[in-house]
Coordinates of C-alpha atoms and ligand atoms in Angstrom, one line a residue:
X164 CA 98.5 87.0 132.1
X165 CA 94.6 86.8 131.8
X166 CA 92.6 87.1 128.6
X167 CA 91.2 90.2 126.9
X168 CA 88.6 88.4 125.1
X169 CA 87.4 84.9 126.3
X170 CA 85.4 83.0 124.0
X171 CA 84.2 79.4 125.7
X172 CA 81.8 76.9 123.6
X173 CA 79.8 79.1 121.1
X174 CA 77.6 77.9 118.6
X175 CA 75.6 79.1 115.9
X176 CA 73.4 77.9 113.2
X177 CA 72.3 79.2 109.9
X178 CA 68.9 77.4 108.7
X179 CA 70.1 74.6 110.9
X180 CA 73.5 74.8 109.5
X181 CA 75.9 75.0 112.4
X182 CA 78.7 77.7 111.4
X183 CA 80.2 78.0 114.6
X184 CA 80.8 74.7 116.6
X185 CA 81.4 74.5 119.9
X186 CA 84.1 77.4 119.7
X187 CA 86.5 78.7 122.3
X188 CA 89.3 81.4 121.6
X189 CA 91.4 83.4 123.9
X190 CA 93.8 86.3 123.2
X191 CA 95.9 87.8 125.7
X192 CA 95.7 91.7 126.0
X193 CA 99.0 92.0 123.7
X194 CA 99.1 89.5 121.4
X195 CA 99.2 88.6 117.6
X196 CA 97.4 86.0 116.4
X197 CA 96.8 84.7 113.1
X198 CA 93.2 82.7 112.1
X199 CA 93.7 80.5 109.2
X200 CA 90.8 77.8 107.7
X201 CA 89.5 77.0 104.5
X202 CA 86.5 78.6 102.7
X203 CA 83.4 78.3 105.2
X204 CA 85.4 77.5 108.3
X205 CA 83.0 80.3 109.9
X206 CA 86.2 82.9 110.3
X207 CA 83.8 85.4 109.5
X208 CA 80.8 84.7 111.7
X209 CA 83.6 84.3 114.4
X210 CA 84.3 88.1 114.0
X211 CA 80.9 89.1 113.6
X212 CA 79.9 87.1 117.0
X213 CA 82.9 88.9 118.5
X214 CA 81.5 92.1 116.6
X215 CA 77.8 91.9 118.1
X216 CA 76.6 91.3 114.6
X217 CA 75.8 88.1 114.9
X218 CA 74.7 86.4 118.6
X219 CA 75.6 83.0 118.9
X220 CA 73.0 80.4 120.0
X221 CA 75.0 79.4 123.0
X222 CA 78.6 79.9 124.5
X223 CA 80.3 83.1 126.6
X224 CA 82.3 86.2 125.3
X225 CA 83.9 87.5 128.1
X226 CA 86.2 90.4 127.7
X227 CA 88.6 93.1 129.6
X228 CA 89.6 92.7 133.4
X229 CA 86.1 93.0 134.5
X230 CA 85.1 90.3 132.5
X231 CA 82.2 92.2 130.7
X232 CA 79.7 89.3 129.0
X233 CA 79.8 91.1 125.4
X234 CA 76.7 89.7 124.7
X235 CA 74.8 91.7 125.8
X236 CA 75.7 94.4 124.5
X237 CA 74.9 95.6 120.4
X238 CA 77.4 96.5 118.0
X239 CA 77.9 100.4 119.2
X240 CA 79.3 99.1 122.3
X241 CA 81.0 96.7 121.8
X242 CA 83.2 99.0 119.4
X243 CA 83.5 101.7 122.4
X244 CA 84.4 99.0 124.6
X245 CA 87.4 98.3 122.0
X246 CA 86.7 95.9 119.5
X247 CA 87.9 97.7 116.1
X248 CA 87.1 95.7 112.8
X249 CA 88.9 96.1 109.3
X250 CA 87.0 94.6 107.0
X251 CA 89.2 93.0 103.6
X252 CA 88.2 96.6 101.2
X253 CA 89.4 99.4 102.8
X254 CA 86.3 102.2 103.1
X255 CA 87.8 105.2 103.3
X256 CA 86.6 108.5 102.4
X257 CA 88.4 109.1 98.7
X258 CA 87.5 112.9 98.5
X259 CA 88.9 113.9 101.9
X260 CA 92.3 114.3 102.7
X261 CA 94.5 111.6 105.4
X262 CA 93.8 114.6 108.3
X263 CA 90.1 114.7 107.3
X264 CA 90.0 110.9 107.2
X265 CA 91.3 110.3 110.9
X266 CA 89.9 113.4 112.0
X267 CA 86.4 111.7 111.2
X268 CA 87.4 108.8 112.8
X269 CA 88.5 110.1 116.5
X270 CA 85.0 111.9 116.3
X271 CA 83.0 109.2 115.9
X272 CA 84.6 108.0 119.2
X273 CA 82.8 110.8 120.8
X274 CA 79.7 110.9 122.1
X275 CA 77.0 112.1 119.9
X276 CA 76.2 115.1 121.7
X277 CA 79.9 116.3 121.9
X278 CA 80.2 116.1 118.1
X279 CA 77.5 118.4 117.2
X280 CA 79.5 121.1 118.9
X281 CA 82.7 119.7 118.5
X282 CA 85.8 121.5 117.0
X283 CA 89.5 119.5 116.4
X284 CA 91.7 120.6 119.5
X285 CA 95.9 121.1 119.2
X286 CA 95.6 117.3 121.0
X287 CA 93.2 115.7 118.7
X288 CA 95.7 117.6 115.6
X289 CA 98.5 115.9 117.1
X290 CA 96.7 112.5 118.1
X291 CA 96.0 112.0 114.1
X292 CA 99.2 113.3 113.1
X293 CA 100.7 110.4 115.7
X294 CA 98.4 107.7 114.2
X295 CA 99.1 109.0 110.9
X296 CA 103.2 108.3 111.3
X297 CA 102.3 105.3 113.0
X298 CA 101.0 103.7 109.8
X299 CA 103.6 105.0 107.4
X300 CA 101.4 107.9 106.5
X301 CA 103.0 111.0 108.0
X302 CA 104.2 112.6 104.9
X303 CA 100.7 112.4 103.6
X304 CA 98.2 113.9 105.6
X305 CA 97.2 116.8 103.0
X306 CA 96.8 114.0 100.5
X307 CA 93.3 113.3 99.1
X308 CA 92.6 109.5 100.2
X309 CA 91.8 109.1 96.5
X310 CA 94.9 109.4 95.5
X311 CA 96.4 106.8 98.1
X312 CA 98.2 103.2 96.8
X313 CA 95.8 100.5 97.5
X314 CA 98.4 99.8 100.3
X315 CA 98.4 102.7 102.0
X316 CA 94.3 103.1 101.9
X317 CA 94.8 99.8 103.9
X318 CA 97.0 101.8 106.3
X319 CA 95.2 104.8 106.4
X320 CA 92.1 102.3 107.6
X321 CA 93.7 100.8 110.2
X322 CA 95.0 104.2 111.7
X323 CA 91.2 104.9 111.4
X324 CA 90.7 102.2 114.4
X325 CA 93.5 103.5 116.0
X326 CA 92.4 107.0 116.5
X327 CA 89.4 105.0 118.1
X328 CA 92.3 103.5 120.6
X329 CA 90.8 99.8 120.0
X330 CA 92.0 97.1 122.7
X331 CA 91.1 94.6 119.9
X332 CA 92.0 94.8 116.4
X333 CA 90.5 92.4 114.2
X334 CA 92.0 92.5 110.6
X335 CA 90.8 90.4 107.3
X336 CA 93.3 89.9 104.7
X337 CA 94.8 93.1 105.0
X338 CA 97.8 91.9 102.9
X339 CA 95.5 91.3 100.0
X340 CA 96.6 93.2 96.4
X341 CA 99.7 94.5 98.7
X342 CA 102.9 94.7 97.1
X343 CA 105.7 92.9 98.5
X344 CA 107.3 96.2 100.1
X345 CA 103.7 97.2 100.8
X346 CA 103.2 93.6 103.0
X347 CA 106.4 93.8 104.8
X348 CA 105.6 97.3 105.9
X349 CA 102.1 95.5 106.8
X350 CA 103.8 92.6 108.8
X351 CA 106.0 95.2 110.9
X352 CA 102.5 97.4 111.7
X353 CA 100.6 94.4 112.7
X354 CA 103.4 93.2 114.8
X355 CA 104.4 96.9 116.3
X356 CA 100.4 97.1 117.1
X357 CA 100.3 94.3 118.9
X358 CA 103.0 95.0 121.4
X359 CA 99.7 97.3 123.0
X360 CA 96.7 95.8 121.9
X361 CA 95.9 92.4 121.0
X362 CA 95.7 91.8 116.9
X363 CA 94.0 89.0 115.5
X364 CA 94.7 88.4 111.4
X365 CA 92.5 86.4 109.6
X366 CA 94.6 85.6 106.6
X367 CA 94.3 83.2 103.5
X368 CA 98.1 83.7 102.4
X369 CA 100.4 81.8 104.0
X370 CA 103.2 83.1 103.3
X371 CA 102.1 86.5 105.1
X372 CA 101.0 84.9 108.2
X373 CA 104.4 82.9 108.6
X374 CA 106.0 86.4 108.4
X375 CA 103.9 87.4 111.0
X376 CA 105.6 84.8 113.2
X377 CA 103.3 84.6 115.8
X378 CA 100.7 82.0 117.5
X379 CA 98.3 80.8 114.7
X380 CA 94.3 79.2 115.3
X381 CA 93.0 76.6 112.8
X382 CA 89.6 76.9 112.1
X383 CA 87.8 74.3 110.2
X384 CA 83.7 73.6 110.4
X385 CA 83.0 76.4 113.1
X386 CA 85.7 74.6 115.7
X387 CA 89.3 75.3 116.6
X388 CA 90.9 72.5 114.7
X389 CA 94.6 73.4 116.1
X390 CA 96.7 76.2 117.5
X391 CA 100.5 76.6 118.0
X392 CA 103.2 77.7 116.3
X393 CA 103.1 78.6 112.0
X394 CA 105.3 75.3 112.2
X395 CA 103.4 73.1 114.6
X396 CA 99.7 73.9 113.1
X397 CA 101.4 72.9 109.4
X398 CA 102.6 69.3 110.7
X399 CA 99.4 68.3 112.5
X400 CA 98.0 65.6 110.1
X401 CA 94.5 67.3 110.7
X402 CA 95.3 70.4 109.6
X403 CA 97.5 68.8 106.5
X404 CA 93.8 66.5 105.8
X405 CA 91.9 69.8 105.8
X406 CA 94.0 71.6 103.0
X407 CA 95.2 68.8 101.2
X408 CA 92.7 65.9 101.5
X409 CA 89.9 67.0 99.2
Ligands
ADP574 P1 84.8 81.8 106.3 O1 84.9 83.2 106.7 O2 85.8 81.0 107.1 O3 84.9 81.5 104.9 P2 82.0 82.0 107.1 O4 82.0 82.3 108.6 O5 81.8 83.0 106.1 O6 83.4 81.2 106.8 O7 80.9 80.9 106.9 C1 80.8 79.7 107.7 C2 79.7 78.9 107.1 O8 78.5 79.5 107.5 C3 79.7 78.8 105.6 O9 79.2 77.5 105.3 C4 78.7 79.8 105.2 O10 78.0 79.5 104.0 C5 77.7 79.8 106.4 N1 77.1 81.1 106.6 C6 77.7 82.2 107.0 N2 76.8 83.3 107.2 C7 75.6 82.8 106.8 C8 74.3 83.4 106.8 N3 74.1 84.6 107.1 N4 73.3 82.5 106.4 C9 73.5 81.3 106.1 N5 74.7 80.7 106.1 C10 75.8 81.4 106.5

């Protein structure tokens, strides 16, 4: 199966401080991947290149069947083209209830134009009610956000890029402050999701990411220090010198 996103050889440099080091990174259009690496690996200039927030000083991002060079194109676009991004804090709207929450979020999909007349059809009631169940939050749509569980404002984020239909997720910590019934229901989303999108996790904890079971990246000074298994990256005396050698 082909790539969804292709990353080949990026690079990019802070006050000639080179975050990102001769990168590359696939992920297939259904997959689950987990990005690990210590403090400053450049995990987070990784998303934002992905993200258009940040353009990298050389190197290709490729992405979808007609390989679309996602450099050229800003932030706005990149997002309609698919790339959803959940940042570690969930930013939901506290004073509005779940509905209103994922309502405002399958507008903003829209164009502009639309939205200034737009009115919530029986399909877009039904299309946040599905999203909402989806993320364990279908017996709480008249809730105000506010009044969520830390864990279930996380949710209620993610179903946030869902109503956008993302091809991408990208997803920071999510399992951060969780509790442990909070993370497992977590783990199963992220792995359900990624059945029909691709999911990429950048997690700290690794205890989460081996329940996540899936293919795991090793970042470590802007490069791609190993990939494989939970099990494989863990044994590779690179990755043991990276976390343990300082
Ligand atoms: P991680 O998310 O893995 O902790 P980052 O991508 O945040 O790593 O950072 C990678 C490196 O790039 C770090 O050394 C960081 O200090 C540096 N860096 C990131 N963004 C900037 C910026 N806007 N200006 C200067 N240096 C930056």
């Amino acid at each position: 199966m082909s790539a969804l996103l292709e990353v080949t050889g990026i690079s990019v440099s802070f006050d000639g401080f080179k975050a990102i080091n001769n990168l590359s990174f696939e992920i297939g259009p259904a997959e689950l991947r987990a990005v690990i690496g210590p403090n400053g690996a450049g995990k987070t200039t990784f998303m934002d290149i992905v993200t258009g927030k940040t353009r990298p000083d050389e190197g290709r991002v490729l992405w979808g069947e007609k390989s679309i060079n996602l450099l050229k194109l800003n932030e706005a676009q990149i997002a309609r083209e698919g790339v959803g991004r959940k940042f570690q804090r969930p930013t939901v709207f506290e004073d509005q209830t779940v509905t209103e929450n994922l309502m405002m979020a399958l507008k903003a999909r829209r164009n502009p134009f639309s939205v200034l007349f737009w009115r919530p059809s029986g399909e877009d009631h039904a299309r946040v009610a599905a999203v909402a169940k989806q993320v364990g939050l279908g017996d709480q749509l008249d809730r105000k956000s506010g009044e969520l569980s830390h864990g279930q404002k996380q949710w209620l984020e993610i179903g946030m890029l869902l109503a956008q239909e993302p091809r991408l997720l990208l997803v920071d910590e999510p399992a951060a402050g969780m509790t442990l019934a909070e993370r497992e229901q977590t783990t199963a989303l992220l792995v359900e999701l990624s059945k029909t999108r691709a999911v990429v996790v950048v997690e700290h904890d690794m205890e989460f990411v081996r329940r996540l079971d899936c293919r795991v990246t090793v970042l470590h000074e802007g490069s791609v220090l190993a990939e494989g298994s939970l099990d494989h990256v863990t044994s590779d005396p690179k990755v043991i010198e990276v976390y343990l050698g300082r």
